[in-house]
Amino acid sequence: MERLNVTINGKAMSVEVDPSLRLVDFLRDNLFLTGTKVGCGKGECGACTVIMNGKAVTSCIIPVMRAQGAVIETIEGLAKGAQLHPIQEEFIEKGAIQCGFCTPGMIMSSKALLDENPDPTSLEVQEALGGNICRCTGYVKIEEAVMAAAERMRKGEEAR
């Protein structure tokens, strides 16, 4: 066991972890943050995407100890109580959700983009979501949701 010091969804913690764990397993099995999904397990589908130190990363290929000192955001950290984040609201409003399995990863990739670039072009949205696979929705509704959320966030509209 090794000591991991990390901040997750705004909460600093120091915990003993098995260093052979992947970040996704630590989040799901140790912290019970099960919104982060395990899809391919190879970093190719994006279902396990979280934001680490401001960047979207696939947590299934990151050894847990690589998160030492990191600031991590998961899907569970976006809503403020019952108040959804504008990206979450727009995914619902625009019909960008079908089975929902890819949704947390899509939303986290979208948030990482909008945190860095609050006024993206359609091409920039497509590039930011290039590592996230959706088998149900297609990508048009997802792109529409991200663009609508970006506009709301630029106007300072947090929630509806």
mmCIF file of C-alpha atoms in Angstrom:
data_model
loop_
_atom_site.group_PDB
_atom_site.id
_atom_site.type_symbol
_atom_site.label_atom_id
_atom_site.label_comp_id
_atom_site.label_asym_id
_atom_site.label_seq_id
_atom_site.Cartn_x
_atom_site.Cartn_y
_atom_site.Cartn_z
ATOM 1 C CA MET A 1 0.000 0.000 0.000
ATOM 2 C CA GLU A 2 1.095 3.553 -0.706
ATOM 3 C CA ARG A 3 -0.244 6.924 0.401
ATOM 4 C CA LEU A 4 -2.045 8.937 -2.266
ATOM 5 C CA ASN A 5 -2.649 12.655 -1.724
ATOM 6 C CA VAL A 6 -5.210 13.918 -4.183
ATOM 7 C CA THR A 7 -8.101 16.357 -4.494
ATOM 8 C CA ILE A 8 -11.263 14.888 -5.990
ATOM 9 C CA ASN A 9 -14.320 17.025 -6.698
ATOM 10 C CA GLY A 10 -12.937 19.736 -4.431
ATOM 11 C CA LYS A 11 -12.213 17.422 -1.501
ATOM 12 C CA ALA A 12 -8.559 16.942 -0.499
ATOM 13 C CA MET A 13 -7.778 13.453 0.728
ATOM 14 C CA SER A 14 -4.866 11.322 1.819
ATOM 15 C CA VAL A 15 -5.557 7.603 1.494
ATOM 16 C CA GLU A 16 -3.718 4.313 1.420
ATOM 17 C CA VAL A 17 -4.097 2.654 -1.981
ATOM 18 C CA ASP A 18 -2.858 -0.391 -3.793
ATOM 19 C CA PRO A 19 -0.414 1.126 -6.322
ATOM 20 C CA SER A 20 -1.374 -1.506 -8.898
ATOM 21 C CA LEU A 21 -4.854 0.017 -9.224
ATOM 22 C CA ARG A 22 -5.910 2.053 -12.203
ATOM 23 C CA LEU A 23 -7.343 5.484 -11.456
ATOM 24 C CA VAL A 24 -10.788 4.369 -12.680
ATOM 25 C CA ASP A 25 -10.803 1.433 -10.253
ATOM 26 C CA PHE A 26 -9.806 3.674 -7.352
ATOM 27 C CA LEU A 27 -12.610 6.106 -8.200
ATOM 28 C CA ARG A 28 -15.254 3.409 -8.643
ATOM 29 C CA ASP A 29 -14.260 0.758 -6.097
ATOM 30 C CA ASN A 30 -12.643 2.795 -3.328
ATOM 31 C CA LEU A 31 -14.561 6.072 -3.510
ATOM 32 C CA PHE A 32 -17.790 4.688 -5.023
ATOM 33 C CA LEU A 33 -17.803 7.382 -7.727
ATOM 34 C CA THR A 34 -19.444 5.062 -10.235
ATOM 35 C CA GLY A 35 -20.404 7.731 -12.753
ATOM 36 C CA THR A 36 -17.001 7.155 -14.325
ATOM 37 C CA LYS A 37 -17.612 4.125 -16.542
ATOM 38 C CA VAL A 38 -15.293 1.343 -17.665
ATOM 39 C CA GLY A 39 -15.766 0.631 -21.356
ATOM 40 C CA CYS A 40 -12.839 -0.689 -23.338
ATOM 41 C CA GLY A 41 -10.226 -0.604 -20.584
ATOM 42 C CA LYS A 42 -7.670 0.551 -23.164
ATOM 43 C CA GLY A 43 -8.194 4.325 -23.259
ATOM 44 C CA GLU A 44 -9.933 4.205 -26.617
ATOM 45 C CA CYS A 45 -13.656 4.704 -25.922
ATOM 46 C CA GLY A 46 -13.634 7.654 -23.503
ATOM 47 C CA ALA A 47 -16.291 6.260 -21.130
ATOM 48 C CA CYS A 48 -13.853 6.650 -18.212
ATOM 49 C CA THR A 49 -12.927 10.274 -18.949
ATOM 50 C CA VAL A 50 -12.282 12.513 -15.956
ATOM 51 C CA ILE A 51 -10.557 15.882 -15.707
ATOM 52 C CA MET A 52 -7.129 15.724 -14.108
ATOM 53 C CA ASN A 53 -5.242 18.973 -13.575
ATOM 54 C CA GLY A 54 -7.501 20.691 -16.100
ATOM 55 C CA LYS A 55 -7.167 18.111 -18.883
ATOM 56 C CA ALA A 56 -9.544 15.375 -20.012
ATOM 57 C CA VAL A 57 -7.880 11.999 -19.426
ATOM 58 C CA THR A 58 -8.936 8.388 -19.806
ATOM 59 C CA SER A 59 -8.719 7.078 -16.261
ATOM 60 C CA CYS A 60 -8.619 3.415 -17.288
ATOM 61 C CA ILE A 61 -5.012 3.717 -18.464
ATOM 62 C CA ILE A 62 -3.691 5.896 -15.636
ATOM 63 C CA PRO A 63 -1.985 4.164 -12.721
ATOM 64 C CA VAL A 64 -3.531 5.510 -9.513
ATOM 65 C CA MET A 65 -0.201 6.799 -8.194
ATOM 66 C CA ARG A 66 0.130 9.053 -11.239
ATOM 67 C CA ALA A 67 -2.663 11.048 -9.600
ATOM 68 C CA GLN A 68 -0.345 11.959 -6.699
ATOM 69 C CA GLY A 69 -1.002 15.641 -5.913
ATOM 70 C CA ALA A 70 -3.524 15.957 -8.735
ATOM 71 C CA VAL A 71 -6.819 17.797 -8.819
ATOM 72 C CA ILE A 72 -9.463 15.518 -10.330
ATOM 73 C CA GLU A 73 -13.045 16.213 -11.346
ATOM 74 C CA THR A 74 -15.555 13.453 -12.002
ATOM 75 C CA ILE A 75 -19.128 13.639 -13.228
ATOM 76 C CA GLU A 76 -20.297 13.529 -9.603
ATOM 77 C CA GLY A 77 -18.545 16.843 -8.959
ATOM 78 C CA LEU A 78 -20.419 18.871 -11.575
ATOM 79 C CA ALA A 79 -23.872 19.241 -10.078
ATOM 80 C CA LYS A 80 -24.322 21.458 -7.049
ATOM 81 C CA GLY A 81 -26.751 19.429 -5.002
ATOM 82 C CA ALA A 82 -29.835 18.941 -7.156
ATOM 83 C CA GLN A 83 -28.720 21.732 -9.519
ATOM 84 C CA LEU A 84 -27.223 20.242 -12.674
ATOM 85 C CA HIS A 85 -24.318 21.881 -14.487
ATOM 86 C CA PRO A 86 -25.325 23.666 -17.723
ATOM 87 C CA ILE A 87 -23.568 20.985 -19.781
ATOM 88 C CA GLN A 88 -25.623 18.288 -18.061
ATOM 89 C CA GLU A 89 -28.831 20.258 -18.585
ATOM 90 C CA GLU A 90 -28.112 20.806 -22.273
ATOM 91 C CA PHE A 91 -27.334 17.124 -22.859
ATOM 92 C CA ILE A 92 -30.799 16.368 -21.490
ATOM 93 C CA GLU A 93 -32.553 19.234 -23.284
ATOM 94 C CA LYS A 94 -30.968 18.544 -26.677
ATOM 95 C CA GLY A 95 -31.587 14.791 -26.518
ATOM 96 C CA ALA A 96 -27.873 13.995 -26.472
ATOM 97 C CA ILE A 97 -28.467 10.992 -24.217
ATOM 98 C CA GLN A 98 -29.673 7.574 -25.272
ATOM 99 C CA CYS A 99 -28.383 4.644 -23.221
ATOM 100 C CA GLY A 100 -26.276 7.051 -21.139
ATOM 101 C CA PHE A 101 -23.180 4.874 -20.853
ATOM 102 C CA CYS A 102 -20.915 7.301 -22.732
ATOM 103 C CA THR A 103 -22.561 10.411 -21.277
ATOM 104 C CA PRO A 104 -20.347 11.000 -18.209
ATOM 105 C CA GLY A 105 -17.196 10.781 -20.326
ATOM 106 C CA MET A 106 -18.689 13.000 -23.034
ATOM 107 C CA ILE A 107 -19.700 15.585 -20.452
ATOM 108 C CA MET A 108 -16.270 15.574 -18.800
ATOM 109 C CA SER A 109 -14.511 15.981 -22.152
ATOM 110 C CA SER A 110 -16.922 18.814 -22.953
ATOM 111 C CA LYS A 111 -16.271 20.511 -19.617
ATOM 112 C CA ALA A 112 -12.497 20.292 -20.095
ATOM 113 C CA LEU A 113 -12.924 21.949 -23.498
ATOM 114 C CA LEU A 114 -15.201 24.721 -22.217
ATOM 115 C CA ASP A 115 -12.962 25.389 -19.212
ATOM 116 C CA GLU A 116 -10.092 26.006 -21.623
ATOM 117 C CA ASN A 117 -12.043 27.495 -24.527
ATOM 118 C CA PRO A 118 -15.431 29.044 -23.635
ATOM 119 C CA ASP A 119 -16.249 29.864 -27.278
ATOM 120 C CA PRO A 120 -15.334 26.796 -29.346
ATOM 121 C CA THR A 121 -16.118 26.251 -32.991
ATOM 122 C CA SER A 122 -17.983 23.150 -34.112
ATOM 123 C CA LEU A 123 -14.699 21.677 -35.304
ATOM 124 C CA GLU A 124 -13.091 22.294 -31.904
ATOM 125 C CA VAL A 125 -15.993 20.522 -30.197
ATOM 126 C CA GLN A 126 -15.650 17.596 -32.591
ATOM 127 C CA GLU A 127 -11.904 17.401 -31.936
ATOM 128 C CA ALA A 128 -12.371 17.589 -28.152
ATOM 129 C CA LEU A 129 -14.869 14.719 -28.291
ATOM 130 C CA GLY A 130 -12.784 12.693 -30.738
ATOM 131 C CA GLY A 131 -11.702 10.300 -27.999
ATOM 132 C CA ASN A 132 -15.269 9.572 -26.876
ATOM 133 C CA ILE A 133 -17.336 6.941 -28.635
ATOM 134 C CA CYS A 134 -21.140 6.936 -28.664
ATOM 135 C CA ARG A 135 -22.955 4.007 -30.232
ATOM 136 C CA CYS A 136 -26.518 5.259 -29.714
ATOM 137 C CA THR A 137 -26.968 8.986 -30.120
ATOM 138 C CA GLY A 138 -24.720 9.930 -32.955
ATOM 139 C CA TYR A 139 -22.750 13.077 -32.488
ATOM 140 C CA VAL A 140 -24.970 15.856 -33.854
ATOM 141 C CA LYS A 141 -27.107 16.190 -30.714
ATOM 142 C CA ILE A 142 -24.000 15.988 -28.513
ATOM 143 C CA GLU A 143 -22.306 18.786 -30.444
ATOM 144 C CA GLU A 144 -25.497 20.869 -30.253
ATOM 145 C CA ALA A 145 -25.600 20.343 -26.476
ATOM 146 C CA VAL A 146 -21.993 21.433 -26.030
ATOM 147 C CA MET A 147 -22.462 24.532 -28.176
ATOM 148 C CA ALA A 148 -25.652 25.484 -26.278
ATOM 149 C CA ALA A 149 -23.925 24.963 -22.927
ATOM 150 C CA ALA A 150 -20.988 27.082 -24.069
ATOM 151 C CA GLU A 151 -23.336 29.926 -24.992
ATOM 152 C CA ARG A 152 -25.149 29.713 -21.663
ATOM 153 C CA MET A 153 -21.904 29.637 -19.712
ATOM 154 C CA ARG A 154 -20.522 32.642 -21.603
ATOM 155 C CA LYS A 155 -23.685 34.549 -20.650
ATOM 156 C CA GLY A 156 -23.215 33.523 -17.037
ATOM 157 C CA GLU A 157 -26.330 31.332 -16.990
ATOM 158 C CA GLU A 158 -25.540 28.581 -14.525
ATOM 159 C CA ALA A 159 -28.857 26.821 -14.312
ATOM 160 C CA ARG A 160 -32.435 26.909 -15.497
#
